[in-house]
Amino acid sequence: MPKANPVKTRSMKMSARTSRLGLAGLLVLLLGLGTGCSDFLEVTNPGPLTDEQLNDPAAMAGLVTGMSADLSFGLSRAAFVVSLAAGEQNHGGSYLWAGQASRGLITDAMEEAPHVWGFMHRARWVAEAGLDRMQEVMGGDFTSSPLSARAYLLAGYSNRLLGETVCDAVFDGQAPVDFSQHFDRAEAHFTESIGIAQAAGASTLETSARAGRATVRAALGDWSGAVSDAAQVPTDFQYDAIFSLNTTREYNYVYSETGNRLEASVFNTDWEEVFDDPRVPWDTIYDSGGGLRVGQDGLTPHFQQGKYPGWDENIPLVKGAEMRMIEAEAQLRAGNVDEAFNLVNEQRAHFGLPALETPGRPTRGMHSSRSTSPWSGSKAGTSGI
Amino acid sequence: MLRSALMLLTTLALVYPAGAQVETTASLDLNEPELISQIAPASELLERRAHLSVEDVTLDEGLHALREASGVPLAFSPSRLEGNGTVTCRCDDATVQTALDRLLAGTDFEFVPLDGRILIESSDRGRAAPESGSAADRLFQDLRSSVATTELRLVARSPQQFGRTGTVTGRVVSLETGQPLGAAQVEAVGTGLGAITDAAGQYSIASVPAGEVQIRVQTIGHATQSRTVQVVAGESIQVDFELRQEAIGLDAIVVTGQAGATRRREVGVSIGGLSASDIDLAPVSGTQEMLAGRVPGATVMANTGQPGRGGTMVLRGLNSLTQGNSPLIYVDGVRMFSEGAAGGLMPFNDINPGDIDRIEVVRGPAATTIYGTEASAGVIQIFTKRGTDGRAVWEAETQFGFNQWDPSTSQDPSGFFLAECTGPNLVTSQGVQFEDVTCPSSGSWLELGQVQRHFLSVRGGSEDPSFQYYLSGNFNREGGVIAPGSSNDRGVRANFDFAPADNLSFGARVMYNQRESQFLPDGNNFRGFLLNVTRGPANNYKIGADPANDLIREQELTNEHDHYVLGFSVDHTPSDRFNQQLRIGYDYNAIVNENHRPFGHATDVPGFISVQDWKHYVLSFDYSGSFRNQFGDNVTSRFSWGGQLFEDTRRQLNVTGNEFAGPGQPTVTSASRTSTTADIRLRVINAGMFIEEQIGLFDRLYITAGARFDGNSAFGDDFGIQMYPKLNASYIISDHDFWPLEWAEPVQLRAAVGDAGRAPGAFDAVQTWNPISGDDGSPAFTPGQLGNPDLGPERSREYEVGMDATFLQGRLGVDVSYFHQTTRDALIGMAPPASLGFLSSQLENVGVIESTGVELELTGVFLQSDQLDWRGRFHLATSNSEAVDVAGQEIILGSGRWNNFIREGYPVPSLFGTRVVNAGEMAEPVLEEDQFIGTVYPTRTLGMGTTLTALNGQVTLDVHGEFQGGHYLQNAVGFQNALRNVWVPCYEAQQAAAAGDPSALNSIPAEDRYKCLSPDEPYSYPGWLESADFFKLRSASLNLQLPERWIPGAETARLTLSGRNLLTITDYTGLDPEVTDFGFSVQRQEYYNIPPTRRFLASLRVTF
């Protein structure tokens, strides 16, 4: 049988003493907590940087690398979505946006998972806002630094990407304007880049900027300017957006969705009938039991693009071979078909392909050459003739 | 005689608030002990019938006669009454108050109610009192002074001082059943002595002062009862009680949401909860399962049937769009990590059900103001068992059973190709036969998942020194219905209580739980098991052309979770009026998730490994105090204050490795390419203080007002101090004498309003850049958060009114509440223009959300006798939310293809999709696109159960069911499988379409034509939003008390056979209406998730 609660039968003298002790103890504890609180309440979380922390000359290299990283990030996603929209690849998976893009529903696809619209705009904003910051932070060094030349170069390519992809240009949250303004900005940035690269002795940057300017001048219809720049770019020149196995953020997204996940296939595209063209490589793949693998929808045979066979495959931003095609197009516009074909064949020779016979007039073969060169690449079929 | 009467005021002491006590005693006579009587409200004393008729007697004689006749204690000093002539009062039918008015008319005296008696004192008590006089006179003077300064209390005389004590013993049983009531509190009122009944209902209180003593018994679920007895020095008196069941225990003590332990009658908000006995028989594996369908307003959705993973739990629906809706979780006063943890775990579930004594649930801001920021989603507090005085009592329980799932139906005997993976039933709608070449020899992927649970506890304590302990340990193994899904956990708990003095006690709580789980890949994952198996021949894992889904199980998803909770408490009660508490707690969760695809894996030949190391700590300091005061008999005051500080720290490191050189059990460094994909270190400080004042009138009306001042480090250096007010009232209307309904007592009316908040994340207020790498490993920066320096918490205000009542002498209990919540400044992620470079959505205080609902809980006793007890329980809860203002935005939760949206004027969140106007007609579908289909969360839940106890408690049958309804779920499984011709409900339509004869479609309803035959917009699922109403038989159990002789040495032994989720009734066509692929996120959708399964258990529990 339980007994009375002993706690409640203690003497009151004991209570008084322990009360005072307890109270004193509590006060000491609370006082200790209070005095220790000033440090305790200071909260500094590591990881992200504040905007002000970037205003340091030593941070400029990282800032420019960030421009490059964001351009690569946006470019590879744009390349994948546009490859679906342009019919270079066919949807064989289960992404909503990929299916929509494959059926030409670009607007929704752009707003969906890969957020292509946002990634492309981020690349532009990071480059252009970064240039403003660099000018302020670097002072007089800005005009002669290879970093500045590269920053302008990346600002040019990020604008070119938008100009080739979007219907309206939007800058810094303002009202939409004509998409060609991206090309205008790109041309200006490339011009700045050329000047600083020359001053800094950075020839690769200078050539890349010329090549880039040639492409946007062509897009703007300035064919003489385009040819003038293109002529200074060797056929074997190439300037890449960089991808890497270093981190998943640096992965080539085209490979992620075609080599790792089987979301898109060359099956049922024009290119499934084109074999042994190094410009449009693809192949079938098989499972361990010898069965032809199908896409993520479980139905579509997976003809895997081979242009980017790994996460670390760079995507060309510009090629000298494309310069020959710009020159060829300029010749065609001038009615010089033979000259144009000579340039096309120069390009084909670069890829180890046999020369085409000059027909004396434009042909579908020329169409193919113009569009296959950047297949799943920098222009992703959006600027075909 | 009057002098001797006054001497009955045996012990009076003035107690100083600081805790030092001064004892004031006098050598008084105990010849008339009736003046120490039950403390009754003054109003009740004064309204008693006087039964007095005196004529020409002295004032002291008249007062004495009144005391004798009415039984009302009167205290007066005879020496002061002399010289007042004679009085006359023919007051037989008058009240005591009238009689006193007449007796004291024309005298220098008046009467004052004081602590259950009527004090007769001089009218000029404000003047200085004479120093001379007898000891009794001086005592009287002290008493008057105390009344004037409101610092008086009655303190029991220590028995050691007088050496005249006796013993009170007895037994407490249920009036209705005659069964003993254990753990009832028995108190000798005013003496500071008490005891707790044992399992046989027995109690004993020694050293009770001789004389008339009031013995009071209270226990949860029964009406408090008091009896006044005469204790004779040196003797023992037997006092037995039969307590009447009371559905609504207004004297039950509640803690959660209050400034301290508070009687329920004083609380103006609804407090739900469970006691251990409520769920004692239910076969639950975690705390969430305990609450499912048991507490009105608490919606628990299992999310998944993967052993070890947790579900979603919300109180009164959703009131936040972005900051989570999980209630705060406390265990024994220590705040736990309350959200879902890495790997889909819910740390809340680590508390072993066997250790839980009771759970309190406060559902909304009206009740959670005291918790401030973070508390707008409600608070759940778990109280674990404590030790008791006496010898060690051991309890051991062992359970064996299995989990089972059988999705096959007569229409689909293969059960989504899960119940059968070979045989003639594996066929597509187009007649394509297939079978899985890796199908187990049983012919089914499904198996019985073995379940074991073992639990051992011991509790006991010593009287001197006062020390109680409760220790327990448990081991559980839960197998899933598809190998290798399983979860093993083991844990220990130690609770200690130590009281070195009457007014000081220390508590320590330690819990450690370790869990190892292995998950089956499922969900929206192309390597998921259900995704591949249920897609039949259109799966991703093949050998040749045949499905080979066993290859999926080469991938290993493992989870290790260490969880400990430390709590330390100090309770200090310097006086009956002043108490203070300090709680220090530390909740630690460490989780390691590993995902391993070995070298040679079917879809990743080089192999892959990722490891996530996730840790979360919550350090909490919680101090509170309260000071009670009494103004006369009828007015009480309690002023409370307190401060809390919480440090919430998260550490997370994710590393991956790709490509192994060869087979074996790798680590990340075994891979040729390794990468650190996340390194997160977040620390948030939340601190605040509160003040609260409660006024009580006549012990039947309580009004509480308070405010919480809160700051959070997410708002920057100034912590963005916020003030959250509260006001509530409780009115026990049935305590009035005029209350006419004897069959309806007690009846409590409640009304409350209160605010609480939710803080944004650590970086939401500042503009940030994220360090990244680019150019093949060079350091770089990219925009992070745009930032908003004006960001504040979202604030929720709730109005609540309700009633708690007991009807029909305890046979029917009713608890009904209505609430209306408004969340203003709701934090909404606004997408900045992408052309500004910052792509992350930025939280803005721009939203308004409203939510209303009703909660009704009924408990009833249908039949009661010595042999049979049959009772039932039922609750209904509704919750209807509306996004009143979302700044004109349409908020897409996750991705647009999930069709979970927040739009103004609609519930939060809602499903929008395509409605087939002529759904049931045999015609081409007529479509309305982008239509509101329904809300994602249930708008009404019902819980219902019954318990039948027979053969004098030897046999108990308990059944409990739950309905959740009014909500919808996107059945992505149906859509994806229909697209692949493997969704049985679509077979008829698809076969008709394939027949090539348009007339074959004549018998196909429009809705099926739309859903099954190539919808216009593939992969957007707009037609697959289905009603997710369901009823589940949550538990059924049969409990048999075994004869003690069967297990030598045992005091009690019990065998229980039970089952969980035994029956599901729903029109939803997916795998289960309760699951989601989004874990603890607001949006929900089914996407190949393993559903909750049936569980069967046999349990043997022994105490010894």
PDB file of C-alpha atoms in Angstrom, chain A residues 1-16 18-20 22-23 26 29-30 33 37 39-43 45-51 54 59 61-63 65-70 91 93-97 99-100 103 105 112-113 115 117-119 121-122 124-126 133 150 170-174 242 244-251 260-261 287-291 293-299 311, chain B residues 18-21 23 160 169 192-198 202-206 389 463-466 499-504 526-527 535 537-540 542-544 570 572 574 580 582 584 602-603 619 621 623 645 647 658 673-675 677 681-683 685 713 719 762-763 767-783 833-839 895-897 976 979-980 1017-1021 1087:
ATOM      1  CA  MET A   1       0.000   0.000   0.000  1.00  0.00           C
ATOM      2  CA  PRO A   2       1.505   3.329  -0.963  1.00  0.00           C
ATOM      3  CA  LYS A   3       2.512   5.718   1.720  1.00  0.00           C
ATOM      4  CA  ALA A   4       2.168   9.408   1.980  1.00  0.00           C
ATOM      5  CA  ASN A   5       4.270  11.420  -0.349  1.00  0.00           C
ATOM      6  CA  PRO A   6       7.418  12.150   1.626  1.00  0.00           C
ATOM      7  CA  VAL A   7       8.125  15.266  -0.347  1.00  0.00           C
ATOM      8  CA  LYS A   8       5.159  16.866   1.206  1.00  0.00           C
ATOM      9  CA  THR A   9       6.002  15.923   4.782  1.00  0.00           C
ATOM     10  CA  ARG A  10       9.374  17.555   5.023  1.00  0.00           C
ATOM     11  CA  SER A  11       9.971  20.250   7.560  1.00  0.00           C
ATOM     12  CA  MET A  12       9.313  23.779   6.593  1.00  0.00           C
ATOM     13  CA  LYS A  13      12.780  24.784   7.727  1.00  0.00           C
ATOM     14  CA  MET A  14      14.265  22.545   5.093  1.00  0.00           C
ATOM     15  CA  SER A  15      11.928  24.112   2.599  1.00  0.00           C
ATOM     16  CA  ALA A  16      13.045  27.585   3.433  1.00  0.00           C
ATOM     17  CA  THR A  18      16.391  24.841  -0.104  1.00  0.00           C
ATOM     18  CA  SER A  19      14.121  27.519  -1.448  1.00  0.00           C
ATOM     19  CA  ARG A  20      16.792  30.083  -1.013  1.00  0.00           C
ATOM     20  CA  GLY A  22      17.267  26.879  -5.351  1.00  0.00           C
ATOM     21  CA  LEU A  23      16.418  30.450  -6.066  1.00  0.00           C
ATOM     22  CA  LEU A  26      18.389  29.656 -10.682  1.00  0.00           C
ATOM     23  CA  LEU A  29      22.155  30.107 -13.957  1.00  0.00           C
ATOM     24  CA  LEU A  30      20.030  32.787 -15.567  1.00  0.00           C
ATOM     25  CA  LEU A  33      22.997  32.597 -19.557  1.00  0.00           C
ATOM     26  CA  CYS A  37      24.069  35.605 -24.601  1.00  0.00           C
ATOM     27  CA  ASP A  39      28.073  36.130 -28.247  1.00  0.00           C
ATOM     28  CA  PHE A  40      25.520  33.415 -28.435  1.00  0.00           C
ATOM     29  CA  LEU A  41      23.036  35.664 -30.152  1.00  0.00           C
ATOM     30  CA  GLU A  42      25.451  36.677 -32.872  1.00  0.00           C
ATOM     31  CA  VAL A  43      24.455  34.616 -35.850  1.00  0.00           C
ATOM     32  CA  ASN A  45      26.094  31.606 -41.236  1.00  0.00           C
ATOM     33  CA  PRO A  46      28.836  30.502 -43.598  1.00  0.00           C
ATOM     34  CA  GLY A  47      28.334  29.704 -47.232  1.00  0.00           C
ATOM     35  CA  PRO A  48      26.707  32.445 -49.271  1.00  0.00           C
ATOM     36  CA  LEU A  49      28.467  35.805 -49.713  1.00  0.00           C
ATOM     37  CA  THR A  50      26.871  39.168 -49.384  1.00  0.00           C
ATOM     38  CA  ASP A  51      26.799  41.430 -52.385  1.00  0.00           C
ATOM     39  CA  LEU A  54      32.254  40.787 -54.046  1.00  0.00           C
ATOM     40  CA  ALA A  59      37.103  38.473 -56.317  1.00  0.00           C
ATOM     41  CA  ALA A  61      38.518  36.347 -61.295  1.00  0.00           C
ATOM     42  CA  GLY A  62      35.805  34.375 -59.562  1.00  0.00           C
ATOM     43  CA  LEU A  63      33.233  36.775 -60.851  1.00  0.00           C
ATOM     44  CA  THR A  65      34.486  32.453 -63.945  1.00  0.00           C
ATOM     45  CA  GLY A  66      30.953  32.720 -62.646  1.00  0.00           C
ATOM     46  CA  MET A  67      29.947  34.404 -65.892  1.00  0.00           C
ATOM     47  CA  SER A  68      31.415  31.485 -67.768  1.00  0.00           C
ATOM     48  CA  ALA A  69      29.766  28.939 -65.473  1.00  0.00           C
ATOM     49  CA  ASP A  70      26.350  30.541 -65.791  1.00  0.00           C
ATOM     50  CA  HIS A  91      11.089  13.097 -77.134  1.00  0.00           C
ATOM     51  CA  GLY A  93      10.820  10.249 -72.013  1.00  0.00           C
ATOM     52  CA  SER A  94       8.269  11.460 -69.535  1.00  0.00           C
ATOM     53  CA  TYR A  95       9.049  15.111 -68.859  1.00  0.00           C
ATOM     54  CA  LEU A  96       6.086  17.340 -69.589  1.00  0.00           C
ATOM     55  CA  TRP A  97       8.198  20.212 -70.842  1.00  0.00           C
ATOM     56  CA  GLY A  99       7.225  16.543 -74.653  1.00  0.00           C
ATOM     57  CA  GLN A 100       5.886  20.019 -75.197  1.00  0.00           C
ATOM     58  CA  ARG A 103       5.828  19.360 -80.264  1.00  0.00           C
ATOM     59  CA  LEU A 105       5.373  24.357 -77.465  1.00  0.00           C
ATOM     60  CA  GLU A 112       9.279  24.525 -67.042  1.00  0.00           C
ATOM     61  CA  ALA A 113      11.853  22.443 -65.272  1.00  0.00           C
ATOM     62  CA  HIS A 115      13.967  27.065 -66.721  1.00  0.00           C
ATOM     63  CA  TRP A 117      14.521  31.398 -70.026  1.00  0.00           C
ATOM     64  CA  GLY A 118      15.819  32.175 -66.579  1.00  0.00           C
ATOM     65  CA  PHE A 119      19.178  30.499 -66.987  1.00  0.00           C
ATOM     66  CA  HIS A 121      18.911  35.655 -68.665  1.00  0.00           C
ATOM     67  CA  ARG A 122      20.977  35.005 -65.592  1.00  0.00           C
ATOM     68  CA  ARG A 124      23.466  37.817 -69.472  1.00  0.00           C
ATOM     69  CA  TRP A 125      22.763  39.702 -66.254  1.00  0.00           C
ATOM     70  CA  VAL A 126      25.724  38.212 -64.426  1.00  0.00           C
ATOM     71  CA  ARG A 133      31.169  45.997 -60.917  1.00  0.00           C
ATOM     72  CA  ARG A 150      36.744  37.683 -71.278  1.00  0.00           C
ATOM     73  CA  VAL A 170      13.915  41.884 -71.723  1.00  0.00           C
ATOM     74  CA  PHE A 171      16.584  43.741 -69.848  1.00  0.00           C
ATOM     75  CA  ASP A 172      16.636  44.149 -66.081  1.00  0.00           C
ATOM     76  CA  GLY A 173      12.927  43.744 -65.603  1.00  0.00           C
ATOM     77  CA  GLN A 174      11.966  46.383 -68.120  1.00  0.00           C
ATOM     78  CA  ILE A 242      33.299  24.627 -70.598  1.00  0.00           C
ATOM     79  CA  SER A 244      33.376  19.327 -66.390  1.00  0.00           C
ATOM     80  CA  LEU A 245      32.978  16.338 -64.154  1.00  0.00           C
ATOM     81  CA  ASN A 246      34.203  18.495 -61.324  1.00  0.00           C
ATOM     82  CA  THR A 247      30.728  19.214 -59.956  1.00  0.00           C
ATOM     83  CA  THR A 248      27.252  18.292 -61.123  1.00  0.00           C
ATOM     84  CA  ARG A 249      26.601  21.962 -61.815  1.00  0.00           C
ATOM     85  CA  GLU A 250      29.327  21.820 -64.438  1.00  0.00           C
ATOM     86  CA  TYR A 251      27.804  18.812 -66.182  1.00  0.00           C
ATOM     87  CA  ASN A 260      22.420   9.240 -68.209  1.00  0.00           C
ATOM     88  CA  ARG A 261      18.664   9.617 -68.400  1.00  0.00           C
ATOM     89  CA  ASP A 287      21.115  -3.432 -72.194  1.00  0.00           C
ATOM     90  CA  SER A 288      23.031  -6.249 -70.529  1.00  0.00           C
ATOM     91  CA  GLY A 289      20.743  -8.818 -72.095  1.00  0.00           C
ATOM     92  CA  GLY A 290      21.300  -7.517 -75.568  1.00  0.00           C
ATOM     93  CA  GLY A 291      17.988  -5.709 -75.905  1.00  0.00           C
ATOM     94  CA  ARG A 293      17.314   0.185 -74.846  1.00  0.00           C
ATOM     95  CA  VAL A 294      14.247   2.350 -74.926  1.00  0.00           C
ATOM     96  CA  GLY A 295      13.721   5.813 -73.578  1.00  0.00           C
ATOM     97  CA  GLN A 296      12.283   6.859 -70.283  1.00  0.00           C
ATOM     98  CA  ASP A 297       8.793   6.446 -71.655  1.00  0.00           C
ATOM     99  CA  GLY A 298       9.491   2.748 -71.946  1.00  0.00           C
ATOM    100  CA  LEU A 299       8.521   2.807 -75.606  1.00  0.00           C
ATOM    101  CA  TRP A 311      29.114  15.120 -68.837  1.00  0.00           C
TER     102      TRP A 311
ATOM    103  CA  ALA B  18      10.912  35.413  -2.157  1.00  0.00           C
ATOM    104  CA  GLY B  19      10.520  32.065  -0.587  1.00  0.00           C
ATOM    105  CA  ALA B  20      11.694  32.568   2.953  1.00  0.00           C
ATOM    106  CA  GLN B  21       8.814  31.526   5.142  1.00  0.00           C
ATOM    107  CA  GLU B  23       5.808  30.493  10.560  1.00  0.00           C
ATOM    108  CA  GLN B 160       5.534  17.277  14.295  1.00  0.00           C
ATOM    109  CA  THR B 169      -6.356   5.049   4.099  1.00  0.00           C
ATOM    110  CA  GLY B 192       0.164  19.562   2.153  1.00  0.00           C
ATOM    111  CA  LEU B 193      -0.157  15.796   2.442  1.00  0.00           C
ATOM    112  CA  GLY B 194      -1.223  13.416  -0.247  1.00  0.00           C
ATOM    113  CA  ALA B 195      -0.726  10.103  -1.962  1.00  0.00           C
ATOM    114  CA  ILE B 196      -1.177   8.391  -5.289  1.00  0.00           C
ATOM    115  CA  THR B 197      -3.324   5.287  -5.526  1.00  0.00           C
ATOM    116  CA  ASP B 198      -1.721   2.085  -6.602  1.00  0.00           C
ATOM    117  CA  GLN B 202      -5.373   1.804  -2.597  1.00  0.00           C
ATOM    118  CA  TYR B 203      -3.842   4.780  -0.886  1.00  0.00           C
ATOM    119  CA  SER B 204      -2.577   5.782   2.510  1.00  0.00           C
ATOM    120  CA  ILE B 205      -1.781   9.189   3.960  1.00  0.00           C
ATOM    121  CA  ALA B 206       0.066   9.188   7.243  1.00  0.00           C
ATOM    122  CA  ASP B 389       7.340   5.694  -5.181  1.00  0.00           C
ATOM    123  CA  GLU B 463      10.486   8.159  -0.310  1.00  0.00           C
ATOM    124  CA  ASP B 464      13.488   9.593   1.425  1.00  0.00           C
ATOM    125  CA  PRO B 465      15.321  10.921  -0.346  1.00  0.00           C
ATOM    126  CA  SER B 466      12.567  11.561  -2.797  1.00  0.00           C
ATOM    127  CA  ALA B 499      13.100  16.436  -4.914  1.00  0.00           C
ATOM    128  CA  PRO B 500      15.485  17.482  -2.155  1.00  0.00           C
ATOM    129  CA  ALA B 501      12.768  19.561  -0.533  1.00  0.00           C
ATOM    130  CA  ASP B 502       9.090  20.270  -0.603  1.00  0.00           C
ATOM    131  CA  ASN B 503       9.462  23.118  -2.977  1.00  0.00           C
ATOM    132  CA  LEU B 504      12.349  22.158  -5.157  1.00  0.00           C
ATOM    133  CA  PHE B 526      13.216   5.998 -63.348  1.00  0.00           C
ATOM    134  CA  ARG B 527      15.042   3.495 -61.217  1.00  0.00           C
ATOM    135  CA  ARG B 535       4.522  -0.317 -66.163  1.00  0.00           C
ATOM    136  CA  PRO B 537       6.600  -4.323 -70.560  1.00  0.00           C
ATOM    137  CA  ALA B 538       7.210  -0.564 -70.787  1.00  0.00           C
ATOM    138  CA  ASN B 539       9.717  -0.624 -67.954  1.00  0.00           C
ATOM    139  CA  ASN B 540      13.323   0.528 -67.925  1.00  0.00           C
ATOM    140  CA  LYS B 542      15.138  -5.498 -69.223  1.00  0.00           C
ATOM    141  CA  ILE B 543      17.051  -8.576 -70.129  1.00  0.00           C
ATOM    142  CA  GLY B 544      16.587  -8.880 -73.835  1.00  0.00           C
ATOM    143  CA  VAL B 570      14.151  22.613 -12.202  1.00  0.00           C
ATOM    144  CA  HIS B 572      10.933  25.694  -7.686  1.00  0.00           C
ATOM    145  CA  PRO B 574       8.980  29.067  -2.925  1.00  0.00           C
ATOM    146  CA  GLN B 580       9.125  29.021 -11.382  1.00  0.00           C
ATOM    147  CA  LEU B 582      13.595  26.175 -15.882  1.00  0.00           C
ATOM    148  CA  ILE B 584      17.040  23.118 -20.682  1.00  0.00           C
ATOM    149  CA  ALA B 602      22.178  -2.462 -65.117  1.00  0.00           C
ATOM    150  CA  THR B 603      21.635   1.224 -65.856  1.00  0.00           C
ATOM    151  CA  LEU B 619      19.121  23.712 -28.006  1.00  0.00           C
ATOM    152  CA  PHE B 621      16.257  27.263 -22.699  1.00  0.00           C
ATOM    153  CA  TYR B 623      12.246  29.781 -18.045  1.00  0.00           C
ATOM    154  CA  LEU B 645      15.685  30.884 -26.333  1.00  0.00           C
ATOM    155  CA  GLU B 647      19.155  27.652 -31.129  1.00  0.00           C
ATOM    156  CA  ASN B 658      31.080   8.068 -59.753  1.00  0.00           C
ATOM    157  CA  ARG B 673      35.357  10.944 -59.504  1.00  0.00           C
ATOM    158  CA  THR B 674      34.156  12.465 -56.296  1.00  0.00           C
ATOM    159  CA  SER B 675      32.277  15.628 -55.666  1.00  0.00           C
ATOM    160  CA  THR B 677      27.520  18.679 -53.789  1.00  0.00           C
ATOM    161  CA  ARG B 681      25.623  25.164 -42.128  1.00  0.00           C
ATOM    162  CA  LEU B 682      22.690  27.106 -40.839  1.00  0.00           C
ATOM    163  CA  ARG B 683      22.100  28.486 -37.411  1.00  0.00           C
ATOM    164  CA  ILE B 685      18.298  31.867 -32.996  1.00  0.00           C
ATOM    165  CA  SER B 713      17.994  35.990 -36.213  1.00  0.00           C
ATOM    166  CA  PHE B 719      16.081  40.296 -34.516  1.00  0.00           C
ATOM    167  CA  ALA B 762      18.164  32.204 -42.390  1.00  0.00           C
ATOM    168  CA  PHE B 763      19.134  33.956 -45.638  1.00  0.00           C
ATOM    169  CA  GLN B 767      21.073  39.482 -50.870  1.00  0.00           C
ATOM    170  CA  THR B 768      23.550  36.693 -51.361  1.00  0.00           C
ATOM    171  CA  TRP B 769      25.834  35.150 -53.906  1.00  0.00           C
ATOM    172  CA  ASN B 770      26.608  31.464 -53.926  1.00  0.00           C
ATOM    173  CA  PRO B 771      30.137  30.182 -54.308  1.00  0.00           C
ATOM    174  CA  ILE B 772      30.311  27.650 -57.139  1.00  0.00           C
ATOM    175  CA  SER B 773      32.916  26.258 -59.423  1.00  0.00           C
ATOM    176  CA  GLY B 774      33.260  26.802 -63.135  1.00  0.00           C
ATOM    177  CA  ASP B 775      35.734  26.372 -65.937  1.00  0.00           C
ATOM    178  CA  ASP B 776      36.521  22.864 -64.764  1.00  0.00           C
ATOM    179  CA  GLY B 777      37.027  23.503 -61.109  1.00  0.00           C
ATOM    180  CA  SER B 778      37.865  27.174 -60.751  1.00  0.00           C
ATOM    181  CA  PRO B 779      36.210  29.199 -57.995  1.00  0.00           C
ATOM    182  CA  ALA B 780      33.273  31.318 -59.051  1.00  0.00           C
ATOM    183  CA  PHE B 781      30.117  33.077 -57.867  1.00  0.00           C
ATOM    184  CA  THR B 782      26.557  33.008 -59.009  1.00  0.00           C
ATOM    185  CA  PRO B 783      23.537  34.967 -57.792  1.00  0.00           C
ATOM    186  CA  PRO B 833      12.166  38.941 -63.216  1.00  0.00           C
ATOM    187  CA  ALA B 834      14.717  36.519 -64.591  1.00  0.00           C
ATOM    188  CA  SER B 835      16.372  39.420 -66.369  1.00  0.00           C
ATOM    189  CA  LEU B 836      17.487  40.669 -62.939  1.00  0.00           C
ATOM    190  CA  GLY B 837      19.698  37.639 -62.625  1.00  0.00           C
ATOM    191  CA  PHE B 838      18.397  36.223 -59.358  1.00  0.00           C
ATOM    192  CA  LEU B 839      16.327  33.189 -60.178  1.00  0.00           C
ATOM    193  CA  SER B 895       5.918  22.050 -61.332  1.00  0.00           C
ATOM    194  CA  GLY B 896       2.879  22.941 -63.372  1.00  0.00           C
ATOM    195  CA  ARG B 897       2.424  19.345 -64.386  1.00  0.00           C
ATOM    196  CA  GLN B 976       1.539   7.138 -66.915  1.00  0.00           C
ATOM    197  CA  LEU B 979      -0.253   5.947 -71.632  1.00  0.00           C
ATOM    198  CA  ARG B 980       1.557   2.617 -71.770  1.00  0.00           C
ATOM    199  CA  GLU B1017      -1.822  17.282 -73.583  1.00  0.00           C
ATOM    200  CA  PRO B1018       0.415  14.353 -72.776  1.00  0.00           C
ATOM    201  CA  TYR B1019       2.329  14.457 -69.510  1.00  0.00           C
ATOM    202  CA  SER B1020       0.260  17.177 -67.929  1.00  0.00           C
ATOM    203  CA  TYR B1021      -2.263  14.862 -66.239  1.00  0.00           C
ATOM    204  CA  TYR B1087       3.709   8.803 -58.209  1.00  0.00           C
TER     205      TYR B1087
END
